[in-house]
Amino acid sequence: MCGIIGYVGSRPAEEILLSGLRKLEYRGYDSAGLSLIGDGEIRSVRAVGNLDRLEAALAGDAAGATATATLARPATIGIGHTRWATHGRVSEANAHPHYDSANRVHVVVNGIVENYMALRERLVSEGASFSSETDAEVIAHLIASAYRDDLAGTVARVLTELDGYFAFVAMTLDEPDVLVGARRECPLVVGRGADESFIASAVPAFLAHTRSVQLVENGEIVVLRAGEVEIRDGAGETMLREIVEVDWDEETAEKGGYETFMLKEIHEQADAVAETISDRTARGDGVDLADPLCFDEALLDGVQRVVFVACGTAYHAGLMGRYAIEDWAGLPVEVDVASEYRYRNPIVGPGDLVVGISQSGETADTLGAMRVARERGARVIALTNVMGSQATRECDGVLYTRAGLEIGVAATKTFVAQLALVYLLALRLAALRGSLSAARIGELVAAMRQLPQLIDELLDGLDARVDAIAEWCWQADFFLYIGRHAGVPIALEGALKLKEISYVSTDAYAAGEMKHGPIAMLDERTPVVAVATSSPVLAKVINNIDEVRARGAKVIAITTAGDDTVAPHVEDTIAVPATEPMLEPLLAVIPLQLLAYRIAMRRALNPDQPRNLAKTVTVE
Ligand code: AGP
């Protein structure tokens, strides 16, 4: 996930920006840059790779990096950025800061400008000359084209033209003592010093200099001068904002105040989904997966069958893909764990679309399975979170999830982003095949665009609610997870999460399979977690719940808000907001992640680093 830092004060900005960027390294990045204003000139330096390369570029001795204008005196105002590529490949040209054609306005941007293509076309027709492939660059050109003599006012006007989820900080040579930040969904925080001001995407960036913090709310604009900060709402009214003194140490600050990275990442899931779906669902009522750099929709023409290959959590995302694609697109779907697929003799070839799902893009078995399919003539696409990863080099097209770097070993936000993307793939296939009407696709797209908001609603107070459940079940030594239909992948994923981070034995089954074996495991000591959200087979799930309760087991059900049919049959319920039945499982996994998390914490285990597990499994 990209990182932003801005500084205006009286000390040399370069050092402060660089050290701030170092504090944001934990967020993950592939390139970095900064711009400084001094003596009527802008110096901008960008480099691919890590911050050592940026430092070398600043010193003037890095190949593949650019540095403009050398300033006579050290600048005391500037902006910096670490980039995690989403739109546009990893390259120096795509690294931030971005600037307008006259090189007067520089910006650093996080998130996604959904309508950037239309804006770019308009700006080009007006004479703007673009130097990157990014969506972010449009902001610099828009500001430059609307600018008269007031950067803050210009940013306010430009904001009304932008669709999407983003945060940015801008500066211009014409007002060399001002930084202006703005945010929509993506975070921005302000740091207050005596005669200096900071702005960043996260507190660690300036914690070494000040602990006095102001939060910038959604839709607000912030104007920073040395030691002066004004926060305005979208209408230009000045907002009073409390200055909070944070007592976080550096590690807590990196975790955004959360006790672990896993908990932080669970709370980043609305963002992960928003970034993954936003621009792909922004044009009309349909889904557009095309990306001139990595995905040609012609790959989806004439597909006869879809095959998902993946491991672990990513495999569960593939299972969800099966329900969605069969239901919406009417195509046959096969899903296999990659380590099996690659050593079977899979019947695969032209006409098949093979999708390797891997958050890291480096999982050896998934790569192996993709290679087998490709050798046999199938079209192979990678669905991954990491730009430039091996999977992206061994396929015919790439669909990126945009969850940002995931540090916790247990996948959480990358999983919901994978689910969101397989839903989009299913909808796009449905549109191409005409298996759903445009109106129905429009309804489903609208429901998908609601998901980030529903995730936020769901997370509000959820941790405490889940912990109250963990209190009565955390000592159990075996949990059974059940679900039916699209609840099955979620039951499997919930069970995997608990196993991974709590070392508690779990089993997960399609609930209809229970009486064919696993029911023998149940007694009054067994917690059973049932995914019982809306579905065409909810009544059958309730029957299965009754069967397990008849054996004395205690049932925790994930239900749909407003449904009152499940509660009388179970010990405890956690309701997720109602939406399209196929999408509710994406919400249902969140309480299960938290249940695993709270049980691990009660067992005094570190969920970020579970024993025996690696984040990326590059060996088979
Ligand atoms: C998920 O919590 C696990 N850490 C693991 O199952 C993981 O999903 C699997 O190793 C696949 O990784 P990938 O998505 O990077 O390919």
PDB file of C-alpha atoms in Angstrom, residues 485 533-540 581:
ATOM      1  CA  HIS A 485     -23.449 -23.699  -1.186  1.00  0.00           C
ATOM      2  CA  THR A 533     -26.308 -16.493   5.709  1.00  0.00           C
ATOM      3  CA  SER A 534     -29.029 -16.119   3.057  1.00  0.00           C
ATOM      4  CA  SER A 535     -28.910 -18.864   0.490  1.00  0.00           C
ATOM      5  CA  PRO A 536     -31.216 -21.092  -1.484  1.00  0.00           C
ATOM      6  CA  VAL A 537     -30.372 -23.869   0.979  1.00  0.00           C
ATOM      7  CA  LEU A 538     -30.642 -22.018   4.287  1.00  0.00           C
ATOM      8  CA  ALA A 539     -33.449 -24.324   5.477  1.00  0.00           C
ATOM      9  CA  LYS A 540     -31.137 -27.268   4.900  1.00  0.00           C
ATOM     10  CA  PRO A 581     -26.913 -13.926  -1.144  1.00  0.00           C
TER      11      PRO A 581
END
